[in-house]
PDB file of C-alpha atoms in Angstrom:
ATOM      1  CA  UNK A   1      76.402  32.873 -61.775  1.00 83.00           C
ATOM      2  CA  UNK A   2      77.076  29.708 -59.115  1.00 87.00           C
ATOM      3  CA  UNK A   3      74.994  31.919 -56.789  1.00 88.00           C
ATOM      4  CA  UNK A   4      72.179  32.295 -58.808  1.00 91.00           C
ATOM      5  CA  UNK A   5      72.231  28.453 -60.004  1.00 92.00           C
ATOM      6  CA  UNK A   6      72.174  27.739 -56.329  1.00 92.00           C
ATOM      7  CA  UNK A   7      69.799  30.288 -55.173  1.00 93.00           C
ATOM      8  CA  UNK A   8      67.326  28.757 -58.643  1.00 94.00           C
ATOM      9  CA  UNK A   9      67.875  25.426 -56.937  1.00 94.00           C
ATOM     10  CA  UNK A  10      67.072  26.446 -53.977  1.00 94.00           C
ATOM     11  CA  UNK A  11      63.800  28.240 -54.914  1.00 95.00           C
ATOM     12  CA  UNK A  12      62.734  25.316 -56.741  1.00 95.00           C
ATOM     13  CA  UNK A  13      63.520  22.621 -54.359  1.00 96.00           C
ATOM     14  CA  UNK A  14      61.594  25.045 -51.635  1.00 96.00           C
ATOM     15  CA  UNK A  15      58.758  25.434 -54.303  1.00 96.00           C
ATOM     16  CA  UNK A  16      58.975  21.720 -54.341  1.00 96.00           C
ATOM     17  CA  UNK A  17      58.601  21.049 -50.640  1.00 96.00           C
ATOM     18  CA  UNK A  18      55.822  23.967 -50.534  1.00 96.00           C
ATOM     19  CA  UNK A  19      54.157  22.401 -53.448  1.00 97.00           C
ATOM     20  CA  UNK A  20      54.657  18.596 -51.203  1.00 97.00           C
ATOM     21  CA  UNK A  21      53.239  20.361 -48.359  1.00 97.00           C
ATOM     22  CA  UNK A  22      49.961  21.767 -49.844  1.00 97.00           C
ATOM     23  CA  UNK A  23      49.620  18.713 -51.563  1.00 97.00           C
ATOM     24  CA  UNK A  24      49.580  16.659 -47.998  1.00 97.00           C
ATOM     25  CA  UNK A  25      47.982  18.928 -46.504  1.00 97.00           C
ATOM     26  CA  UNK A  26      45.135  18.916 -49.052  1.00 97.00           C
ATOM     27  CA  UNK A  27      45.375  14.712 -48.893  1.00 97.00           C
ATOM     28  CA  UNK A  28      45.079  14.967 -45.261  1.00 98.00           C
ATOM     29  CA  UNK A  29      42.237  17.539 -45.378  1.00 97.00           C
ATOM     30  CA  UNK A  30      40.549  15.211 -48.135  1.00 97.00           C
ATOM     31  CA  UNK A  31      41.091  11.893 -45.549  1.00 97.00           C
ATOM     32  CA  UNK A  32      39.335  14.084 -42.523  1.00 97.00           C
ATOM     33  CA  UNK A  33      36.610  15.152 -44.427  1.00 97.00           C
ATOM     34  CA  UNK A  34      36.117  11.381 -45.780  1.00 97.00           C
ATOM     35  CA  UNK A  35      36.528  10.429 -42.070  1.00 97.00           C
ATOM     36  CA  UNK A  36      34.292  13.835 -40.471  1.00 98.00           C
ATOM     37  CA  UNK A  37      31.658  12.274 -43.439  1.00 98.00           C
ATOM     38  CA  UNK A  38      32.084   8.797 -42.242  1.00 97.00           C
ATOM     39  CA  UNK A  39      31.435   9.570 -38.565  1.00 98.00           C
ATOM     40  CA  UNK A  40      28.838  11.595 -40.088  1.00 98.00           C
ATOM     41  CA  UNK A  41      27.065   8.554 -41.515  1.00 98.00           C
ATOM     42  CA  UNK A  42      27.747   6.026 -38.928  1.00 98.00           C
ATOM     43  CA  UNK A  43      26.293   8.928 -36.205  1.00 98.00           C
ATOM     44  CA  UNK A  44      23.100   8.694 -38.091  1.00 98.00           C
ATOM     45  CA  UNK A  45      22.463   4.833 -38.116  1.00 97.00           C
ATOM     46  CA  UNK A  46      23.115   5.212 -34.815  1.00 98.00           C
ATOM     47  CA  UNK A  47      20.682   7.487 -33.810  1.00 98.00           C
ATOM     48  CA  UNK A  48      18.015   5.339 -35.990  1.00 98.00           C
ATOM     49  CA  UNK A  49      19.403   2.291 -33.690  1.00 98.00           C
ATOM     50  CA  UNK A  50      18.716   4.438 -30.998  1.00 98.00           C
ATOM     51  CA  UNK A  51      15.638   5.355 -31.900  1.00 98.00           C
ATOM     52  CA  UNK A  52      14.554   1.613 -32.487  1.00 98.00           C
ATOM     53  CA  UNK A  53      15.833   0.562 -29.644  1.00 98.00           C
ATOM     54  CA  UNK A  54      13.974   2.798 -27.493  1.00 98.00           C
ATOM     55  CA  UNK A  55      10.776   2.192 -29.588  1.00 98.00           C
ATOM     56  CA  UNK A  56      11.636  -1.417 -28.368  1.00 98.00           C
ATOM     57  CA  UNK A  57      12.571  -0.680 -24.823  1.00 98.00           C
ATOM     58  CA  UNK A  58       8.728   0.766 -24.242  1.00 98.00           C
ATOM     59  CA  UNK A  59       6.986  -2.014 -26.337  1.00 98.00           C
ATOM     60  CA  UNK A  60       8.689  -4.365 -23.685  1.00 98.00           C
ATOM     61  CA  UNK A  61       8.092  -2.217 -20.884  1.00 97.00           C
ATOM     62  CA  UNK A  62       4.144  -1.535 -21.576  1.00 98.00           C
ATOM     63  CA  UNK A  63       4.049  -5.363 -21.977  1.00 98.00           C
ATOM     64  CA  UNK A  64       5.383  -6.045 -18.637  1.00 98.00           C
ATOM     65  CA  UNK A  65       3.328  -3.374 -17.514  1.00 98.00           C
ATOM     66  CA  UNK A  66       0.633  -5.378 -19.312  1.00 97.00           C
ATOM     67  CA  UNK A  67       2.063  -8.626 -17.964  1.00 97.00           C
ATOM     68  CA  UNK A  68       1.502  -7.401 -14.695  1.00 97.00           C
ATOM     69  CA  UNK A  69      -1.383  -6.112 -14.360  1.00 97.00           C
ATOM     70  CA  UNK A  70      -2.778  -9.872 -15.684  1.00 97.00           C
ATOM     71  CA  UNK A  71      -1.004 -11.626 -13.264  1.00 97.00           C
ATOM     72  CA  UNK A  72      -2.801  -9.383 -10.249  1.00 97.00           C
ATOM     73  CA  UNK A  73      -6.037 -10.312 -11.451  1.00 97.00           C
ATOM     74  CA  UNK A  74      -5.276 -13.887 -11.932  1.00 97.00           C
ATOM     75  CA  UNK A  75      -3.512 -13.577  -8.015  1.00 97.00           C
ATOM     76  CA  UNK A  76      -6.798 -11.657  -7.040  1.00 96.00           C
ATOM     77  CA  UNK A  77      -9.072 -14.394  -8.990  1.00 96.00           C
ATOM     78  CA  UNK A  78      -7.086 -17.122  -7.764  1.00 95.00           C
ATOM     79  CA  UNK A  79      -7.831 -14.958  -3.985  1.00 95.00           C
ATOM     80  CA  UNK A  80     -11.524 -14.933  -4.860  1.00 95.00           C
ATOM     81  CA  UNK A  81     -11.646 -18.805  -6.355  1.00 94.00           C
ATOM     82  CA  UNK A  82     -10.236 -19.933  -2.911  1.00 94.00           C
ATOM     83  CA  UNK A  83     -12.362 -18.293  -0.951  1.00 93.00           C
ATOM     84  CA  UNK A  84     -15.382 -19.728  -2.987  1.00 94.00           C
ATOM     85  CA  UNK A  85     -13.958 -23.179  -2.478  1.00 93.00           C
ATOM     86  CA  UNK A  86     -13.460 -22.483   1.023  1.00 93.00           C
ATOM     87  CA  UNK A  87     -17.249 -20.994   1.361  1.00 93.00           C
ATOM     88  CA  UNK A  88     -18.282 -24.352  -0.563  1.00 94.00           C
ATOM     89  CA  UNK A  89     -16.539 -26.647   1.592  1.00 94.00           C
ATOM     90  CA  UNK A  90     -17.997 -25.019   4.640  1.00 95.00           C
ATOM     91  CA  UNK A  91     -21.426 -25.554   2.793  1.00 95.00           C
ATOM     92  CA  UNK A  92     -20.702 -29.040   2.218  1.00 96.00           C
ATOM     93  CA  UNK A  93     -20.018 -30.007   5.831  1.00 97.00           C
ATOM     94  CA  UNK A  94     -23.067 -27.746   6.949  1.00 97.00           C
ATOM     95  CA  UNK A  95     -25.227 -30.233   4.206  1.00 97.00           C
ATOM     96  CA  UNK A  96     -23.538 -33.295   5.678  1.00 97.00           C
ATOM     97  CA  UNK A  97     -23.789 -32.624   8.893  1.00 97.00           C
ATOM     98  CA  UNK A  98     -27.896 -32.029   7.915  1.00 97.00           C
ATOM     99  CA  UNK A  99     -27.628 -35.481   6.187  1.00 97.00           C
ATOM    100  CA  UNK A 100     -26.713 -37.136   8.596  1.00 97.00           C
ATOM    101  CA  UNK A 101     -29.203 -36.126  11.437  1.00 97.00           C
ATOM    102  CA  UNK A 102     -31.884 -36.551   8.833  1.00 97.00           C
ATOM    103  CA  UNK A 103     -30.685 -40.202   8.741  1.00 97.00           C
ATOM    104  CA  UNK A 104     -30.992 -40.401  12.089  1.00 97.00           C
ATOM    105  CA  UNK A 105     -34.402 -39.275  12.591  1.00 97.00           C
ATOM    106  CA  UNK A 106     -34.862 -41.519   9.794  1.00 97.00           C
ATOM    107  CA  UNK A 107     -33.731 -44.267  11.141  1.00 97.00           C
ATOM    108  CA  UNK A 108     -35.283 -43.380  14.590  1.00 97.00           C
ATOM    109  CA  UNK A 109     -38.704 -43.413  12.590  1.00 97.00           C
ATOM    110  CA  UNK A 110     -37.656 -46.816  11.029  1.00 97.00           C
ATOM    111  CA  UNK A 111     -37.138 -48.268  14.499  1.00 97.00           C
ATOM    112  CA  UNK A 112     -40.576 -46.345  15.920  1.00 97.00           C
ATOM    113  CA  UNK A 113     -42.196 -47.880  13.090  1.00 97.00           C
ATOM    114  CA  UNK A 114     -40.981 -51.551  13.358  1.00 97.00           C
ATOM    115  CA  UNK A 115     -41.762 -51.367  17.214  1.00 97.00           C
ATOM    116  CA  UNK A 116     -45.788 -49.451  16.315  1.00 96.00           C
ATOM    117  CA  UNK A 117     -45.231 -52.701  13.406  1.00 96.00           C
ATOM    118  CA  UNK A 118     -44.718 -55.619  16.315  1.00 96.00           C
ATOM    119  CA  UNK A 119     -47.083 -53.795  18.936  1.00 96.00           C
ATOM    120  CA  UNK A 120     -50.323 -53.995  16.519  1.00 96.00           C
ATOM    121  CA  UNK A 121     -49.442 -57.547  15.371  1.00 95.00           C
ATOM    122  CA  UNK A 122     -49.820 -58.364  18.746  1.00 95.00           C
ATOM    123  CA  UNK A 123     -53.392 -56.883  19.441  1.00 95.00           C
ATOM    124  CA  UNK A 124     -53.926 -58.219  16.299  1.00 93.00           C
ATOM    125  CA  UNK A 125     -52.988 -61.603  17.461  1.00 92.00           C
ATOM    126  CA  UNK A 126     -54.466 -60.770  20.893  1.00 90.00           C
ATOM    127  CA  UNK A 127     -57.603 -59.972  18.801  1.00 89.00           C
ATOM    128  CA  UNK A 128     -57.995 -63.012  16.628  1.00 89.00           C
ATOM    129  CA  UNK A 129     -57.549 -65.414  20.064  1.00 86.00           C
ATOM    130  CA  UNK A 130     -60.078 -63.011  21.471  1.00 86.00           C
ATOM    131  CA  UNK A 131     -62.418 -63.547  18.400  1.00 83.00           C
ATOM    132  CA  UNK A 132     -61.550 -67.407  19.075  1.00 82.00           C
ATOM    133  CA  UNK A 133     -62.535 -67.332  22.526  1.00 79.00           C
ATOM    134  CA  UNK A 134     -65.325 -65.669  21.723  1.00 79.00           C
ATOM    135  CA  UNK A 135     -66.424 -68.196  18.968  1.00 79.00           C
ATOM    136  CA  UNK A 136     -65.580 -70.979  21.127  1.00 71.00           C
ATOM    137  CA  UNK A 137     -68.191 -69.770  23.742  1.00 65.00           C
TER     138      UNK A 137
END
C-alpha cells in the first residue's frame, strides 16, 4: 500500500510538472506569437517609412535634377550676357573712336573756317581802302 501511495505521488507530482510544462510552453508560445505579431506590425510601418522615404528620396533627386538644369541655363545665359557686353563694349570703342575723328574734322573745319573768316575780312578791308582810293580820285 506504501508503494502505491508513492507510485500516486509520483504520478501526480509528474502530472504536475507535465501540466507546468504545457502550461510554459503554451505562455512561451503565447509571448512569441505576441512578439512574431509585434515584429509583424513594426515590419509594416517600416515598409510605409520605406516607402515614404523613397517617395522623398526622388522628389529631392528630380529637384536637383531640376536645380541643375536651371543653373546651366543661367551659366549659359550668364555665357551669352558676357559676350553681349563684350560685343557692346567693342561697339562702344568702334563709336568713340568715330567720335572722335568726327571732332577732328570738325574742328579742322572750325579752323578752315576762321582762316576763309580772316582771309575775306581782309579783301574786304582791302576792298573798302580800294573803294576809298577810288573815291578819293
Amino acid at each position: 500500500e506504501e508503494q502505491e501511495q508513492e507510485a500516486e505521488v509520483e504520478r501526480r507530482e509528474t502530472a504536475q510538472r507535465e501540466w507546468d510544462i504545457s502550461q510554459t510552453i503554451q505562455q512561451v508560445q503565447e509571448e512569441m506569437e505576441d512578439r512574431a505579431q509585434s515584429l509583424r506590425k513594426q515590419l509594416i510601418l517600416h515598409e510605409k517609412e520605406e516607402v515614404t522615404l523613397r517617395a522623398r528620396l526622388e522628389e529631392e533627386r528630380a529637384e536637383t535634377e531640376r536645380f541643375q538644369r536651371e543653373a546651366g541655363q543661367l551659366m549659359d545665359e550668364k555665357t551669352s550676357l558676357a559676350r553681349d557686353g563684350d560685343g557692346l563694349r567693342k561697339k562702344i570703342k568702334e563709336l568713340e573712336a568715330h567720335l572722335r575723328e568726327e571732332k577732328r574734322a570738325v574742328l579742322q573745319q572750325g579752323r578752315e573756317l576762321m582762316e576763309e573768316k580772316k582771309r575775306l575780312r581782309v579783301v574786304q578791308e582791302e576792298r573798302m581802302e580800294h573803294k576809298e582810293d577810288t573815291s578819293q580820285l
